[in-house]
mmCIF file of C-alpha atoms in Angstrom:
data_model
loop_
_atom_site.group_PDB
_atom_site.id
_atom_site.type_symbol
_atom_site.label_atom_id
_atom_site.label_comp_id
_atom_site.label_asym_id
_atom_site.label_seq_id
_atom_site.Cartn_x
_atom_site.Cartn_y
_atom_site.Cartn_z
ATOM 1 C CA UNK A 1 185.109 65.336 78.625
ATOM 2 C CA UNK A 2 184.967 68.457 76.825
ATOM 3 C CA UNK A 3 181.733 68.135 75.500
ATOM 4 C CA UNK A 4 180.636 66.844 78.891
ATOM 5 C CA UNK A 5 181.950 70.101 80.819
ATOM 6 C CA UNK A 6 180.306 72.447 77.447
ATOM 7 C CA UNK A 7 176.838 70.781 78.921
ATOM 8 C CA UNK A 8 177.599 71.497 82.363
ATOM 9 C CA UNK A 9 178.085 75.531 81.417
ATOM 10 C CA UNK A 10 175.048 75.066 79.345
ATOM 11 C CA UNK A 11 173.293 74.176 82.277
ATOM 12 C CA UNK A 12 174.385 76.848 84.971
ATOM 13 C CA UNK A 13 173.751 79.257 82.068
ATOM 14 C CA UNK A 14 170.006 78.317 81.988
ATOM 15 C CA UNK A 15 170.064 78.442 85.622
ATOM 16 C CA UNK A 16 171.592 81.508 85.909
ATOM 17 C CA UNK A 17 169.193 82.717 83.303
ATOM 18 C CA UNK A 18 166.079 81.318 84.999
ATOM 19 C CA UNK A 19 167.347 82.787 88.519
ATOM 20 C CA UNK A 20 167.523 86.627 86.846
ATOM 21 C CA UNK A 21 164.070 86.308 85.432
ATOM 22 C CA UNK A 22 162.564 85.163 88.408
ATOM 23 C CA UNK A 23 163.971 87.912 90.242
ATOM 24 C CA UNK A 24 163.166 90.534 87.296
ATOM 25 C CA UNK A 25 161.339 93.290 88.568
ATOM 26 C CA UNK A 26 157.418 92.978 87.857
ATOM 27 C CA UNK A 27 154.204 95.228 87.112
ATOM 28 C CA UNK A 28 153.194 93.586 90.638
ATOM 29 C CA UNK A 29 155.827 95.045 92.386
ATOM 30 C CA UNK A 30 155.576 98.347 91.109
ATOM 31 C CA UNK A 31 151.978 98.155 91.469
ATOM 32 C CA UNK A 32 152.384 97.302 94.835
ATOM 33 C CA UNK A 33 154.544 100.551 95.794
ATOM 34 C CA UNK A 34 152.282 102.809 93.818
ATOM 35 C CA UNK A 35 149.241 101.238 95.907
ATOM 36 C CA UNK A 36 150.829 102.045 98.897
ATOM 37 C CA UNK A 37 151.698 105.267 98.672
ATOM 38 C CA UNK A 38 148.256 106.048 97.169
ATOM 39 C CA UNK A 39 146.797 104.072 100.172
ATOM 40 C CA UNK A 40 149.240 106.146 102.637
ATOM 41 C CA UNK A 41 147.677 109.637 100.861
ATOM 42 C CA UNK A 42 144.608 108.640 101.499
ATOM 43 C CA UNK A 43 145.006 107.721 105.440
ATOM 44 C CA UNK A 44 146.606 110.912 106.184
ATOM 45 C CA UNK A 45 145.876 113.284 103.264
ATOM 46 C CA UNK A 46 141.940 112.431 103.849
ATOM 47 C CA UNK A 47 142.158 110.649 107.099
ATOM 48 C CA UNK A 48 144.089 112.317 109.174
ATOM 49 C CA UNK A 49 144.097 115.798 108.201
ATOM 50 C CA UNK A 50 140.775 116.553 106.144
ATOM 51 C CA UNK A 51 141.834 117.448 102.709
ATOM 52 C CA UNK A 52 138.936 118.519 99.913
ATOM 53 C CA UNK A 53 136.710 119.420 103.142
ATOM 54 C CA UNK A 54 136.033 115.952 104.292
ATOM 55 C CA UNK A 55 136.023 115.334 107.962
ATOM 56 C CA UNK A 56 138.664 113.359 109.658
ATOM 57 C CA UNK A 57 138.720 109.714 111.142
ATOM 58 C CA UNK A 58 139.154 111.118 114.394
ATOM 59 C CA UNK A 59 135.963 113.645 113.822
ATOM 60 C CA UNK A 60 133.809 110.977 112.509
ATOM 61 C CA UNK A 61 134.397 108.825 115.621
ATOM 62 C CA UNK A 62 133.719 111.405 117.632
ATOM 63 C CA UNK A 63 130.662 112.439 115.720
ATOM 64 C CA UNK A 64 129.214 108.672 115.832
ATOM 65 C CA UNK A 65 130.545 108.240 119.207
ATOM 66 C CA UNK A 66 130.154 104.405 120.215
ATOM 67 C CA UNK A 67 130.605 102.315 123.106
ATOM 68 C CA UNK A 68 133.422 100.058 121.255
ATOM 69 C CA UNK A 69 135.358 103.552 119.884
ATOM 70 C CA UNK A 70 138.959 103.248 121.578
ATOM 71 C CA UNK A 71 140.829 106.264 123.222
ATOM 72 C CA UNK A 72 142.359 108.454 120.642
ATOM 73 C CA UNK A 73 146.006 107.529 121.772
ATOM 74 C CA UNK A 74 144.873 104.078 120.526
ATOM 75 C CA UNK A 75 145.151 105.029 116.763
ATOM 76 C CA UNK A 76 148.808 105.844 116.944
ATOM 77 C CA UNK A 77 149.158 102.329 115.741
ATOM 78 C CA UNK A 78 148.433 103.549 112.338
ATOM 79 C CA UNK A 79 151.766 105.270 112.327
ATOM 80 C CA UNK A 80 153.626 102.010 112.882
ATOM 81 C CA UNK A 81 151.359 100.417 110.544
ATOM 82 C CA UNK A 82 152.367 102.234 107.663
ATOM 83 C CA UNK A 83 155.824 102.647 108.607
ATOM 84 C CA UNK A 84 156.517 99.021 108.083
ATOM 85 C CA UNK A 85 154.036 98.783 105.391
ATOM 86 C CA UNK A 86 156.452 101.202 103.677
ATOM 87 C CA UNK A 87 159.325 99.319 104.679
ATOM 88 C CA UNK A 88 157.639 96.095 102.833
ATOM 89 C CA UNK A 89 156.911 98.312 99.707
ATOM 90 C CA UNK A 90 160.375 99.013 99.139
ATOM 91 C CA UNK A 91 161.429 95.701 100.360
ATOM 92 C CA UNK A 92 159.843 94.094 97.519
ATOM 93 C CA UNK A 93 160.763 96.078 94.890
ATOM 94 C CA UNK A 94 164.965 94.814 95.724
ATOM 95 C CA UNK A 95 165.966 92.285 93.655
ATOM 96 C CA UNK A 96 166.858 90.368 96.924
ATOM 97 C CA UNK A 97 163.448 90.155 97.966
ATOM 98 C CA UNK A 98 161.005 90.496 95.329
ATOM 99 C CA UNK A 99 161.162 86.705 94.256
ATOM 100 C CA UNK A 100 160.816 85.406 97.677
ATOM 101 C CA UNK A 101 157.548 83.071 98.493
ATOM 102 C CA UNK A 102 156.609 85.598 101.281
ATOM 103 C CA UNK A 103 156.328 88.099 98.301
ATOM 104 C CA UNK A 104 155.412 86.195 95.594
ATOM 105 C CA UNK A 105 152.424 84.554 97.195
ATOM 106 C CA UNK A 106 150.617 88.021 97.856
ATOM 107 C CA UNK A 107 149.881 88.183 93.786
ATOM 108 C CA UNK A 108 147.738 91.312 93.442
ATOM 109 C CA UNK A 109 145.750 90.817 96.971
ATOM 110 C CA UNK A 110 147.943 93.795 98.956
ATOM 111 C CA UNK A 111 146.474 95.989 95.623
ATOM 112 C CA UNK A 112 143.292 95.054 96.584
ATOM 113 C CA UNK A 113 143.799 96.086 100.017
ATOM 114 C CA UNK A 114 145.130 99.430 99.721
ATOM 115 C CA UNK A 115 142.162 100.099 97.027
ATOM 116 C CA UNK A 116 139.819 99.093 99.644
ATOM 117 C CA UNK A 117 141.805 100.806 102.461
ATOM 118 C CA UNK A 118 141.242 104.076 100.195
ATOM 119 C CA UNK A 119 137.823 103.372 99.907
ATOM 120 C CA UNK A 120 137.319 103.205 103.277
ATOM 121 C CA UNK A 121 139.112 105.674 104.584
ATOM 122 C CA UNK A 122 137.071 108.393 101.700
ATOM 123 C CA UNK A 123 133.412 106.809 102.484
ATOM 124 C CA UNK A 124 134.046 107.049 106.653
ATOM 125 C CA UNK A 125 135.259 110.376 106.437
ATOM 126 C CA UNK A 126 132.613 111.758 104.077
ATOM 127 C CA UNK A 127 130.464 111.030 107.509
ATOM 128 C CA UNK A 128 126.916 110.716 106.144
ATOM 129 C CA UNK A 129 124.537 107.801 106.918
ATOM 130 C CA UNK A 130 124.997 106.487 103.769
ATOM 131 C CA UNK A 131 129.000 106.481 103.150
ATOM 132 C CA UNK A 132 129.637 105.080 106.966
ATOM 133 C CA UNK A 133 127.135 102.338 105.683
ATOM 134 C CA UNK A 134 129.479 101.426 102.782
ATOM 135 C CA UNK A 135 132.604 101.930 104.274
ATOM 136 C CA UNK A 136 131.912 99.249 106.614
ATOM 137 C CA UNK A 137 131.429 97.051 103.232
ATOM 138 C CA UNK A 138 135.043 98.378 102.270
ATOM 139 C CA UNK A 139 136.606 97.503 105.678
ATOM 140 C CA UNK A 140 135.123 94.068 105.042
ATOM 141 C CA UNK A 141 136.931 94.103 101.545
ATOM 142 C CA UNK A 142 139.925 95.245 103.687
ATOM 143 C CA UNK A 143 139.935 92.090 105.950
ATOM 144 C CA UNK A 144 139.046 89.587 103.278
ATOM 145 C CA UNK A 145 142.144 90.412 101.421
ATOM 146 C CA UNK A 146 144.480 90.648 104.342
ATOM 147 C CA UNK A 147 143.128 87.347 105.635
ATOM 148 C CA UNK A 148 144.113 85.896 102.317
ATOM 149 C CA UNK A 149 147.667 87.291 102.764
ATOM 150 C CA UNK A 150 148.186 86.347 106.381
ATOM 151 C CA UNK A 151 146.970 82.887 105.619
ATOM 152 C CA UNK A 152 149.479 82.692 102.003
ATOM 153 C CA UNK A 153 152.580 83.695 104.117
ATOM 154 C CA UNK A 154 151.455 81.951 107.473
ATOM 155 C CA UNK A 155 153.673 78.203 106.123
ATOM 156 C CA UNK A 156 155.963 79.967 104.552
ATOM 157 C CA UNK A 157 159.268 80.053 107.022
ATOM 158 C CA UNK A 158 161.623 83.015 107.048
ATOM 159 C CA UNK A 159 164.914 84.086 108.666
ATOM 160 C CA UNK A 160 164.441 86.759 111.710
ATOM 161 C CA UNK A 161 165.028 89.787 109.694
ATOM 162 C CA UNK A 162 162.868 88.725 106.882
ATOM 163 C CA UNK A 163 159.908 88.245 109.140
ATOM 164 C CA UNK A 164 160.413 91.735 110.689
ATOM 165 C CA UNK A 165 160.342 92.898 106.876
ATOM 166 C CA UNK A 166 158.292 90.485 104.391
ATOM 167 C CA UNK A 167 155.918 88.877 107.022
ATOM 168 C CA UNK A 168 155.603 90.888 110.504
ATOM 169 C CA UNK A 169 153.985 93.841 108.242
ATOM 170 C CA UNK A 170 150.987 91.960 107.062
ATOM 171 C CA UNK A 171 150.444 90.587 110.904
ATOM 172 C CA UNK A 172 150.308 93.823 112.310
ATOM 173 C CA UNK A 173 147.757 94.762 109.761
ATOM 174 C CA UNK A 174 145.837 92.039 109.613
ATOM 175 C CA UNK A 175 145.322 91.997 113.713
ATOM 176 C CA UNK A 176 144.288 95.590 113.692
ATOM 177 C CA UNK A 177 141.812 95.496 110.462
ATOM 178 C CA UNK A 178 139.835 92.784 112.812
ATOM 179 C CA UNK A 179 139.445 95.599 115.209
ATOM 180 C CA UNK A 180 138.702 98.236 112.744
ATOM 181 C CA UNK A 181 136.110 96.204 111.280
ATOM 182 C CA UNK A 182 134.661 95.559 115.215
ATOM 183 C CA UNK A 183 135.000 99.273 115.771
ATOM 184 C CA UNK A 184 133.222 100.042 112.267
ATOM 185 C CA UNK A 185 130.231 97.991 112.925
ATOM 186 C CA UNK A 186 129.546 99.879 116.202
ATOM 187 C CA UNK A 187 130.045 102.868 114.805
ATOM 188 C CA UNK A 188 127.349 102.213 111.741
ATOM 189 C CA UNK A 189 125.076 101.221 114.169
ATOM 190 C CA UNK A 190 125.482 104.788 115.980
ATOM 191 C CA UNK A 191 125.163 106.226 112.568
ATOM 192 C CA UNK A 192 121.795 104.597 111.387
ATOM 193 C CA UNK A 193 120.153 105.129 114.708
ATOM 194 C CA UNK A 194 119.901 101.698 116.258
ATOM 195 C CA UNK A 195 118.240 101.306 119.624
ATOM 196 C CA UNK A 196 120.306 101.883 122.683
ATOM 197 C CA UNK A 197 120.233 98.377 124.389
ATOM 198 C CA UNK A 198 120.714 96.595 120.768
ATOM 199 C CA UNK A 199 124.403 99.417 120.603
ATOM 200 C CA UNK A 200 124.892 97.620 124.293
ATOM 201 C CA UNK A 201 124.838 94.097 123.323
ATOM 202 C CA UNK A 202 126.327 94.665 120.049
ATOM 203 C CA UNK A 203 129.395 95.950 121.793
ATOM 204 C CA UNK A 204 129.484 93.337 124.259
ATOM 205 C CA UNK A 205 129.552 90.656 121.325
ATOM 206 C CA UNK A 206 132.182 92.737 119.430
ATOM 207 C CA UNK A 207 134.572 93.178 122.560
ATOM 208 C CA UNK A 208 134.203 89.158 122.796
ATOM 209 C CA UNK A 209 134.909 88.611 119.571
ATOM 210 C CA UNK A 210 138.043 90.360 119.975
ATOM 211 C CA UNK A 211 138.840 87.342 122.322
ATOM 212 C CA UNK A 212 137.475 84.885 120.425
ATOM 213 C CA UNK A 213 139.670 85.490 117.952
ATOM 214 C CA UNK A 214 142.542 85.820 119.821
ATOM 215 C CA UNK A 215 141.654 82.125 121.134
ATOM 216 C CA UNK A 216 141.675 80.978 117.830
ATOM 217 C CA UNK A 217 145.076 82.177 116.407
ATOM 218 C CA UNK A 218 148.414 81.622 117.630
ATOM 219 C CA UNK A 219 150.272 84.623 115.488
ATOM 220 C CA UNK A 220 151.671 86.682 118.846
ATOM 221 C CA UNK A 221 151.221 90.031 117.344
ATOM 222 C CA UNK A 222 147.835 89.676 116.024
ATOM 223 C CA UNK A 223 147.246 88.897 119.939
ATOM 224 C CA UNK A 224 148.907 91.846 120.685
ATOM 225 C CA UNK A 225 147.272 93.979 118.524
ATOM 226 C CA UNK A 226 143.989 92.405 120.014
ATOM 227 C CA UNK A 227 145.069 93.295 123.311
ATOM 228 C CA UNK A 228 145.964 96.843 122.470
ATOM 229 C CA UNK A 229 142.461 97.596 120.659
ATOM 230 C CA UNK A 230 140.473 95.855 123.899
ATOM 231 C CA UNK A 231 142.584 98.538 126.293
ATOM 232 C CA UNK A 232 141.856 101.405 124.068
ATOM 233 C CA UNK A 233 138.182 100.292 124.482
ATOM 234 C CA UNK A 234 138.421 100.142 127.849
ATOM 235 C CA UNK A 235 140.128 103.383 128.626
ATOM 236 C CA UNK A 236 137.690 105.166 126.375
ATOM 237 C CA UNK A 237 134.739 103.700 128.225
ATOM 238 C CA UNK A 238 136.667 104.654 131.887
ATOM 239 C CA UNK A 239 135.923 107.700 131.370
ATOM 240 C CA UNK A 240 132.715 108.203 128.820
ATOM 241 C CA UNK A 241 132.228 111.376 127.060
ATOM 242 C CA UNK A 242 128.902 113.307 127.807
ATOM 243 C CA UNK A 243 126.777 111.994 124.518
ATOM 244 C CA UNK A 244 127.168 108.138 125.921
ATOM 245 C CA UNK A 245 126.765 109.096 129.685
ATOM 246 C CA UNK A 246 123.637 110.802 128.852
ATOM 247 C CA UNK A 247 122.314 107.853 126.217
ATOM 248 C CA UNK A 248 123.393 104.864 128.361
ATOM 249 C CA UNK A 249 123.097 103.865 132.185
ATOM 250 C CA UNK A 250 125.864 103.966 134.450
ATOM 251 C CA UNK A 251 125.849 100.197 135.270
ATOM 252 C CA UNK A 252 125.342 99.468 131.686
ATOM 253 C CA UNK A 253 128.855 101.352 131.232
ATOM 254 C CA UNK A 254 130.449 99.813 134.103
ATOM 255 C CA UNK A 255 129.630 96.035 132.886
ATOM 256 C CA UNK A 256 131.108 97.399 129.590
ATOM 257 C CA UNK A 257 134.147 98.648 131.273
ATOM 258 C CA UNK A 258 134.764 95.173 133.164
ATOM 259 C CA UNK A 259 134.423 93.063 130.317
ATOM 260 C CA UNK A 260 136.987 95.088 128.096
ATOM 261 C CA UNK A 261 139.104 94.664 130.851
ATOM 262 C CA UNK A 262 138.796 91.277 131.315
ATOM 263 C CA UNK A 263 138.900 90.255 127.176
ATOM 264 C CA UNK A 264 142.173 92.563 127.773
ATOM 265 C CA UNK A 265 143.745 90.170 130.549
ATOM 266 C CA UNK A 266 142.774 86.920 128.515
ATOM 267 C CA UNK A 267 143.931 88.332 125.589
ATOM 268 C CA UNK A 268 147.050 88.907 127.135
ATOM 269 C CA UNK A 269 147.271 85.932 129.195
ATOM 270 C CA UNK A 270 147.123 84.292 125.567
ATOM 271 C CA UNK A 271 150.006 85.957 124.546
ATOM 272 C CA UNK A 272 152.339 84.846 127.334
ATOM 273 C CA UNK A 273 151.225 80.957 127.060
ATOM 274 C CA UNK A 274 151.549 81.064 123.284
ATOM 275 C CA UNK A 275 154.813 82.819 123.662
ATOM 276 C CA UNK A 276 156.270 80.263 126.413
ATOM 277 C CA UNK A 277 155.114 77.746 123.779
ATOM 278 C CA UNK A 278 157.246 78.962 121.159
ATOM 279 C CA UNK A 279 160.223 79.919 123.144
ATOM 280 C CA UNK A 280 160.252 75.845 124.487
ATOM 281 C CA UNK A 281 159.469 74.653 120.978
ATOM 282 C CA UNK A 282 162.258 77.015 119.591
ATOM 283 C CA UNK A 283 164.663 75.935 122.593
ATOM 284 C CA UNK A 284 163.639 72.043 121.634
ATOM 285 C CA UNK A 285 164.422 72.278 118.064
ATOM 286 C CA UNK A 286 168.025 74.042 118.214
ATOM 287 C CA UNK A 287 168.506 71.268 121.144
ATOM 288 C CA UNK A 288 167.483 68.485 118.558
ATOM 289 C CA UNK A 289 169.485 70.300 115.691
ATOM 290 C CA UNK A 290 172.666 70.503 117.955
ATOM 291 C CA UNK A 291 172.610 66.714 118.858
ATOM 292 C CA UNK A 292 172.244 65.775 115.166
ATOM 293 C CA UNK A 293 175.260 67.634 114.605
ATOM 294 C CA UNK A 294 173.503 70.281 112.611
ATOM 295 C CA UNK A 295 173.789 73.992 113.062
ATOM 296 C CA UNK A 296 170.982 76.642 113.513
ATOM 297 C CA UNK A 297 171.898 78.477 110.304
ATOM 298 C CA UNK A 298 167.874 78.727 109.426
ATOM 299 C CA UNK A 299 166.019 80.798 112.087
ATOM 300 C CA UNK A 300 163.090 80.355 111.213
ATOM 301 C CA UNK A 301 160.891 82.954 112.533
ATOM 302 C CA UNK A 302 157.668 82.401 110.606
ATOM 303 C CA UNK A 303 154.558 79.768 111.282
ATOM 304 C CA UNK A 304 156.533 77.829 113.569
ATOM 305 C CA UNK A 305 157.938 80.361 116.065
ATOM 306 C CA UNK A 306 155.575 83.509 115.379
ATOM 307 C CA UNK A 307 152.854 82.287 113.032
ATOM 308 C CA UNK A 308 149.029 81.015 113.441
#
C-alpha cells in the first residue's frame, strides 16, 4: 500500500512538473509583447504623428485620394484595435493564459504580422509611387498571417472572458486588415496613375469584395468591421472632395454611393441573420444540457458561438 501511494505521489509530481513547464514564459511570449510595442510605435509615431519627417497615413490617403478611401473618422477603429491587441499581448504573458491553445496555436505568426504591419506603415508613409506599391506587398503579408491566426483560433472554444481577451482582438484585426488591403489596392491605382475608368470599376469590385467576404464568413466581429468599412466609404463619396469631383463624372460617384450603402445594408442583414442563428443555437444547446442534467459551466464563445 505504501509503495502504491509513493507511485501516486511520484506521478502527481510529474504531472505538476509538466504543467509548470508548459506554462513557463517562453521566448515567443516575450517576442509577442515586444513586437506589439514596436508595431504600436510605428503606427502612432510614424503613421499618426509623422516622426522622422514622414507623412502620416491620413496625409498619404489625402494625397492619393481614391474612390474607396473611407471617411477620416473610420480610422478611429485603429485605437480599439491596438487597445485590444495590448490586452492580448499582456494576457499571453501571464501564467494562466500563455499555455492555452488560443495563444500557443499562434506560434510566431503574430510577430510576423507585426513585422509586416511596421513595413506597411513605413512604406505607405514614405508616400512615393514605389513605396506605395511595396506597401501593398506588406499589407498582403499582414492579411496572410492574420488569416492563419484567425483559422488557427477558429476551432478553439473559450469561455466568454477568454474570448474577449484572446480571440476577439485577432478577429477585429483580421476584419480590418481585409478592408485596409482593399483600400490600399485602390490607393496604389491612384499613385501609379491608372486610367479613371479602371479606377472606377476596381472601386466597384473592391466594395463588392467586402460584401463577398461577409457572405463567406459567419464571424460576427468580421461582419461588423466590414460594415464599418463600407459605411465609411459611403460617407466619403457622399461628399466627395474636389479631386474626386473633378476627376470622375457625377453619375459615376452616385452609382458608387448607392453600391456602397447597398453593400453596407447587405452586410448588416447578414450580421442580423447570423446573430439570430447564433442566439438560437446557444439557447438550444443550453436546453439540451439542462434536459441532460448538465450545467452551463462552459460558456463557449469560440467558433460555435461567435466564430467562422
